[in-house]
XYZ file of C-alpha atoms in Angstrom:
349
model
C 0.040 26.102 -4.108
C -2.916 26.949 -6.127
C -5.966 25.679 -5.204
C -6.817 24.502 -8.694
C -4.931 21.477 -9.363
C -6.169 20.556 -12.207
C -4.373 19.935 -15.862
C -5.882 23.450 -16.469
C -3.259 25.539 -14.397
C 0.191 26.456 -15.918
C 3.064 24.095 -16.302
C 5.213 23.774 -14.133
C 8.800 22.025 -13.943
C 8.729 18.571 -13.805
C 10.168 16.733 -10.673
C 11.293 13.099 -10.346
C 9.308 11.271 -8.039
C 9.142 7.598 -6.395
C 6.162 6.160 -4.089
C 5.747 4.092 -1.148
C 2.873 2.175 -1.037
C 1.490 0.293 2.661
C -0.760 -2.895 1.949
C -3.849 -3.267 4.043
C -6.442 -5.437 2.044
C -9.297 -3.507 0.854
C -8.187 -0.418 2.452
C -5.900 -0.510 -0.737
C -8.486 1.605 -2.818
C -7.933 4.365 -0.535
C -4.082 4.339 -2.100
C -5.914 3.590 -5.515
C -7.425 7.110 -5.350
C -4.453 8.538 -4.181
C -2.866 7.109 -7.248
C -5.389 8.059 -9.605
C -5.311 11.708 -8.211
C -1.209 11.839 -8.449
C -1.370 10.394 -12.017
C -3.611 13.775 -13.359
C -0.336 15.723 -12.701
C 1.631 15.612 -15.678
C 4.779 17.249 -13.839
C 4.909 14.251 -11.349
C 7.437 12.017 -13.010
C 6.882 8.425 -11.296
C 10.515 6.664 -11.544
C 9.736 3.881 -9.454
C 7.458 2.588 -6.430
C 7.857 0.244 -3.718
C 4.778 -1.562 -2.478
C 3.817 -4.413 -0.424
C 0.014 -6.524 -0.174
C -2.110 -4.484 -1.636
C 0.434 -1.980 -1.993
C 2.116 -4.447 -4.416
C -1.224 -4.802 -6.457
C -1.287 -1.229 -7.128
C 2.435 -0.986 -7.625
C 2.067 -3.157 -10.151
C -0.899 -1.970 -12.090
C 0.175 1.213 -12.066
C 3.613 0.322 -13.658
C 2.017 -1.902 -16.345
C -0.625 0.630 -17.305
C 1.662 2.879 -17.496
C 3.877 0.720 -20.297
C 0.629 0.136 -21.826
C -0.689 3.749 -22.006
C 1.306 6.240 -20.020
C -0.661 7.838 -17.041
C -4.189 7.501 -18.339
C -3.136 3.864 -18.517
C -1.953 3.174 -15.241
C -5.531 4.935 -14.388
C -7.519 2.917 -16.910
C -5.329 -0.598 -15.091
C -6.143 0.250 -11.413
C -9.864 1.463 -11.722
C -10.604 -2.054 -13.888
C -8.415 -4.008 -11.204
C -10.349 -2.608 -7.931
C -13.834 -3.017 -10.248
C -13.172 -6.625 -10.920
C -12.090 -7.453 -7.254
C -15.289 -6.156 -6.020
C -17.246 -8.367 -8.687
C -15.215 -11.493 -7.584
C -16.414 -10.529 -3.730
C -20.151 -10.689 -4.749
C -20.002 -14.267 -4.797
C -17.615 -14.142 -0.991
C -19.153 -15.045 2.056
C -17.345 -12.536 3.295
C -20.733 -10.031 3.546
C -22.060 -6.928 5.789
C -24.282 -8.676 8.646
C -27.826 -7.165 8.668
C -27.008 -4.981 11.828
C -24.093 -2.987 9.781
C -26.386 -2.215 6.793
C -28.882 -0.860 9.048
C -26.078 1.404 10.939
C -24.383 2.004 7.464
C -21.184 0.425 8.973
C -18.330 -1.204 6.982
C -17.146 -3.407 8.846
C -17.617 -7.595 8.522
C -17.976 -7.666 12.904
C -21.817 -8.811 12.672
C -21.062 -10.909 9.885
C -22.007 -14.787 10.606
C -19.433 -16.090 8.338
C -16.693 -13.895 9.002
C -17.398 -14.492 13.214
C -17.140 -17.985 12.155
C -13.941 -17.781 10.219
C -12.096 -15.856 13.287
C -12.945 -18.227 15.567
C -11.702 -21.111 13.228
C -8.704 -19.303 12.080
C -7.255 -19.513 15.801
C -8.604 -23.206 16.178
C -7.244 -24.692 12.217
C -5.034 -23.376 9.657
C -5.378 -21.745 6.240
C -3.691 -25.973 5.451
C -6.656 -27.099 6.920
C -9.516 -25.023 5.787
C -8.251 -24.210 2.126
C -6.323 -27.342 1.445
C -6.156 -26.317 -2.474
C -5.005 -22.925 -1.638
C -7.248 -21.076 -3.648
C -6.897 -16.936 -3.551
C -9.675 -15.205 -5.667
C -6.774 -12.594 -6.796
C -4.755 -14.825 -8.245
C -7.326 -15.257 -11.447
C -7.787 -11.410 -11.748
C -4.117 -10.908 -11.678
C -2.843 -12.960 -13.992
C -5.319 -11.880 -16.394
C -5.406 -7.919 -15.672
C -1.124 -7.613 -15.907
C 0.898 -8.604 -18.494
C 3.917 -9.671 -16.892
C 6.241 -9.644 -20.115
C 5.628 -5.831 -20.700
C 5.801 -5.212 -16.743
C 9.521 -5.918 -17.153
C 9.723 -3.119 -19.796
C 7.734 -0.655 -17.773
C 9.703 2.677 -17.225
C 8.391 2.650 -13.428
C 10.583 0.587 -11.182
C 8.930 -1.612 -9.025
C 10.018 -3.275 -5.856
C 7.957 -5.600 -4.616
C 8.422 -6.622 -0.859
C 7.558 -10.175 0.462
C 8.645 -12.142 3.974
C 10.644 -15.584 3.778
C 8.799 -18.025 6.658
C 12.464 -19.844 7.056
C 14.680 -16.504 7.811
C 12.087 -13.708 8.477
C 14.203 -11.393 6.058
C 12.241 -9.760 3.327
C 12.989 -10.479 -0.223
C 12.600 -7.507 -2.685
C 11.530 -8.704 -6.419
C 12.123 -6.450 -8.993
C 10.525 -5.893 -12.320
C 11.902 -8.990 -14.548
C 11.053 -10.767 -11.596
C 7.448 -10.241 -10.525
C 4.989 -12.676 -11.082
C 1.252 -13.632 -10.198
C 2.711 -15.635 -7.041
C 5.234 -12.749 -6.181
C 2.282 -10.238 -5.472
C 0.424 -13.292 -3.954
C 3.174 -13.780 -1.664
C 3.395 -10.171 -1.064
C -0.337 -10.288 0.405
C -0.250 -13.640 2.164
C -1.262 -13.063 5.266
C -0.497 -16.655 7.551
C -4.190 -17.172 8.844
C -6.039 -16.835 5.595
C -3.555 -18.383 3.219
C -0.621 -20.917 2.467
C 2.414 -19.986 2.402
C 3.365 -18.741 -0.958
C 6.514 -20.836 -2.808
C 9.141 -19.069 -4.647
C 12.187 -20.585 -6.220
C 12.047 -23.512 -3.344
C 11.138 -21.073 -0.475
C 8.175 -20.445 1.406
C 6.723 -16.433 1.572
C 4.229 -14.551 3.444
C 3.040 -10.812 3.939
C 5.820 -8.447 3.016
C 4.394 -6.464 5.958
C 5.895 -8.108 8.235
C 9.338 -7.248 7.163
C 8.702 -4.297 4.968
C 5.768 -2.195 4.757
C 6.887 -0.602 2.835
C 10.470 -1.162 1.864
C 12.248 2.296 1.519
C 15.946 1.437 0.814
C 15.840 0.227 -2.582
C 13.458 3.784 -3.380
C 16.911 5.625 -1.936
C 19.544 3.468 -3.651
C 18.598 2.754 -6.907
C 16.346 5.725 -8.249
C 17.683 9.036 -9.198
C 14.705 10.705 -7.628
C 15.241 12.296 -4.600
C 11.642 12.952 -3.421
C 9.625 10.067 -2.017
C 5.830 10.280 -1.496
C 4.671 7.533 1.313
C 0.674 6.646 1.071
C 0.272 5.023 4.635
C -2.388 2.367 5.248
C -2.031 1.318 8.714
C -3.321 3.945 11.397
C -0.180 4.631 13.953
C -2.617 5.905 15.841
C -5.555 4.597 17.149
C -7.807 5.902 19.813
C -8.902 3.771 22.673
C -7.756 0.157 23.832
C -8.320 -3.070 22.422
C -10.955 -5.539 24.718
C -12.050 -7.729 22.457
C -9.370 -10.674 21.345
C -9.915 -9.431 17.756
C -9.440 -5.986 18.047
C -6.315 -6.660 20.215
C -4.925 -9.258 17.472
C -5.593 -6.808 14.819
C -4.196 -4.051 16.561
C -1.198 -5.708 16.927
C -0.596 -6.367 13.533
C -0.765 -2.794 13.013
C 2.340 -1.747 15.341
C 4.033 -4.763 13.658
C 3.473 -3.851 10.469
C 4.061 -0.123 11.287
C 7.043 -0.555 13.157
C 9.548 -1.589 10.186
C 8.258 1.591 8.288
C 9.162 4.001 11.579
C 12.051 1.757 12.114
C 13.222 2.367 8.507
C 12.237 6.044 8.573
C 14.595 6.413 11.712
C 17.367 4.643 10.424
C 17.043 6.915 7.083
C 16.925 10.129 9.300
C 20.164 9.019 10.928
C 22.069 8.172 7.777
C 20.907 11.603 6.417
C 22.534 13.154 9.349
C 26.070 11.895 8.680
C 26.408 11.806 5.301
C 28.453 13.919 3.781
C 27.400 15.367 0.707
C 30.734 17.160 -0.266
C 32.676 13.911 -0.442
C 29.654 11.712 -2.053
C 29.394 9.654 0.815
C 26.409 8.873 1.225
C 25.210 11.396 -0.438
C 21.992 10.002 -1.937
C 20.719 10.119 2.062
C 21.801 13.374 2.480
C 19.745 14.521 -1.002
C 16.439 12.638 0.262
C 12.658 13.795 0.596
C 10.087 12.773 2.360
C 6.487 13.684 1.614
C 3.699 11.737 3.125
C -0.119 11.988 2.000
C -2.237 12.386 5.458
C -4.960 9.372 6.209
C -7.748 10.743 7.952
C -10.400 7.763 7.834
C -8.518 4.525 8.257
C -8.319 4.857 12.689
C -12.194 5.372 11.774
C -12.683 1.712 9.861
C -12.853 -1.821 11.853
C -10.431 -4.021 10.815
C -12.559 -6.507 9.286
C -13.497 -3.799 6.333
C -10.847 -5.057 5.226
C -12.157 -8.022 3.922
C -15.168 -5.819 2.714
C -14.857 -5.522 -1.350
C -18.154 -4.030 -1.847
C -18.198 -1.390 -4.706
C -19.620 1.352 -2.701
C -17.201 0.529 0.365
C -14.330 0.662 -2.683
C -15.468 4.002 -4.287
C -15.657 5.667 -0.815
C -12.018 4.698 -0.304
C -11.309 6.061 -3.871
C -12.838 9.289 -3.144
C -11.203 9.883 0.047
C -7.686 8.916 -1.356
C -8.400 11.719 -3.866
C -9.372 14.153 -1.511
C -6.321 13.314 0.549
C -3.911 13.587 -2.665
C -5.698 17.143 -3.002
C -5.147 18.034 0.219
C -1.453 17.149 -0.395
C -0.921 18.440 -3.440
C -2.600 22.100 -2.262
C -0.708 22.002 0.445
C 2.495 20.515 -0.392
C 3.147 20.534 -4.079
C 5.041 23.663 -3.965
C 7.589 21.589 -2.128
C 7.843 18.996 -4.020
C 11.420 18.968 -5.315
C 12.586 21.566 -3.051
C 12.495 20.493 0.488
C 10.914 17.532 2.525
C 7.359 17.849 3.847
C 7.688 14.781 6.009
C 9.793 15.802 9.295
C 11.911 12.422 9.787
C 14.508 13.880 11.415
C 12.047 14.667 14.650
C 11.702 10.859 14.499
C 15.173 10.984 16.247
C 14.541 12.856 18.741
C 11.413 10.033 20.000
C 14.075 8.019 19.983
C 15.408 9.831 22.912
């Protein structure tokens, strides 16, 4: 594809398009620039996205600034929403430790309070240390989306969230989300209660979908589905210290429905038979996924770190991924997958 991406360069066809968005706390922003670099292509139809933690935020702040002002919207709705998170984290004690300023490190690993909170989070629960369950999202959500006009958005969303009692996901749609859906979606068990829904209890949607592909494949028209990844698959060296080794553990769990999904999709594309129409929509599927180059790079506590500059570096690196993509990709959009799933079979081996 031609190097210059930008609105500049000659029309082109416009293809149908849905997104998969992984949560991963402030690691999000990297997904916001992703986003914000997607939404500059006018031929990139969004029909729908699928999202889950902070994948849910953006899910839905793209779909509502889109209602409210087509793709310049959905921009204008995710750069305030990542903006007035990091304003809300200058009052957390959630802050850099002296020693990672001076090394220009992200991560929270020096940080007095968040040492602290580890060590209490495996001694007392988020019932015990936050017994009025306060979440400094849930202000900035409610007042950033407007719920009534996200149900009239012409972006499907499916948000993903896990029910404690059965360990099944739940998938809200549209008409459905609310403040305490994408709460749930991002409630991860050691930093916050459980999240209550029509008389059940939620947590993290990663757990049992992150994120949920099915719905992307069974109720969109699109045929081409562009995953932003969070979560590292990969990650060099081994785990020795009991937080690294919890974290890292989280990742394969939260990684493992994805690649499980993925495989199962692969398979189903296999036999279906698009002559007959069974199945068909598996056999018609895409995959396209946007590379993550930094994220085996960050500690796991940068996730908790919400300061602008740590935020804008995300942003810029998303975009420079989506550029990457689209230069190397965006030809193929439409036309064939970029994403090899069906090799995931043959790991299965």
């Amino acid at each position: 594809m031609n190097k210059d991406m930008s609105n500049s360069t000659p029309a082109r066809q416009e293809v149908l398009v849905d997104l998969a968005l992984q949560g991963g706390g402030s690691h999000g922003a990297f997904a916001w620039g992703v986003l914000d670099r997607l939404l500059e292509e006018s031929w990139l139809k969004i029909e729908g996205v699928s999202g889950t933690s902070a994948g849910a935020m953006n899910a839905a702040l793209l779909a509502d600034g889109f209602a409210a002002g087509g793709a310049e919207g959905a921009r204008k709705a995710l750069d305030t929403y990542w903006r007035h998170v990091s304003e809300a984290a200058r009052f957390s004690p959630f802050q850099r430790g002296p020693l990672d300023r001076l090394l220009g490190r992200w991560s929270l690993d020096n940080s007095p309070v968040f040492v602290f909170m580890d060590m209490m989070s495996r001694l007392y629960s988020p019932y015990d240390l936050n017994p009025g369950g306060f979440n400094a999202l849930a202000p900035i959500l409610a007042r950033q989306i407007d719920f009534e006009r996200l149900r009239q958005s012409p972006i499907k969303v499916f948000i993903t969230a896990t029910n404690v009692r059965t360990g099944r996901p739940r998938i809200f749609r549209n008409a459905e989300i609310t403040p305490d859906v994408l709460m749930a979606s991002a409630c991860l068990p050691t930093l916050f209660q459980a999240v209550e829904i029509d008389g059940e209890s939620y947590w993290d949607g990663g757990y049992s979908g992150n994120p949920t592909m099915a719905p992307l494949v069974n109720e969109l028209d699109s045929d081409d589905t562009i995953l932003i990844p969070i979560n590292p698959v990969d990650r060099p060296g081994t785990p020795k210290s009991a937080h690294d080794i919890l974290n890292r553990l989280n990742e394969v769990s939260f990684n493992a429905v994805l690649i499980k999904e993925l495989k199962m999709m692969a398979l189903l594309r296999r036999v279906a038979d698009v002559s007959t129409g069974e199945g068909a929509q598996w056999g018609r599927m895409r995959v396209h996924m946007v590379r993550n180059r930094i994220m085996d790079k960050l500690a796991a506590s940068s996730k908790l770190n919400a300061e602008w500059d740590f935020l804008s570096m995300l942003r810029e690196e998303g975009r420079k991924a989506a550029e990457e993509f689209l230069v190397e990709n965006g030809d193929d959009i439409g036309k064939r997958s970029t994403l090899d799933i069906d090799q995931l079979i043959a790991e299965m081996k």
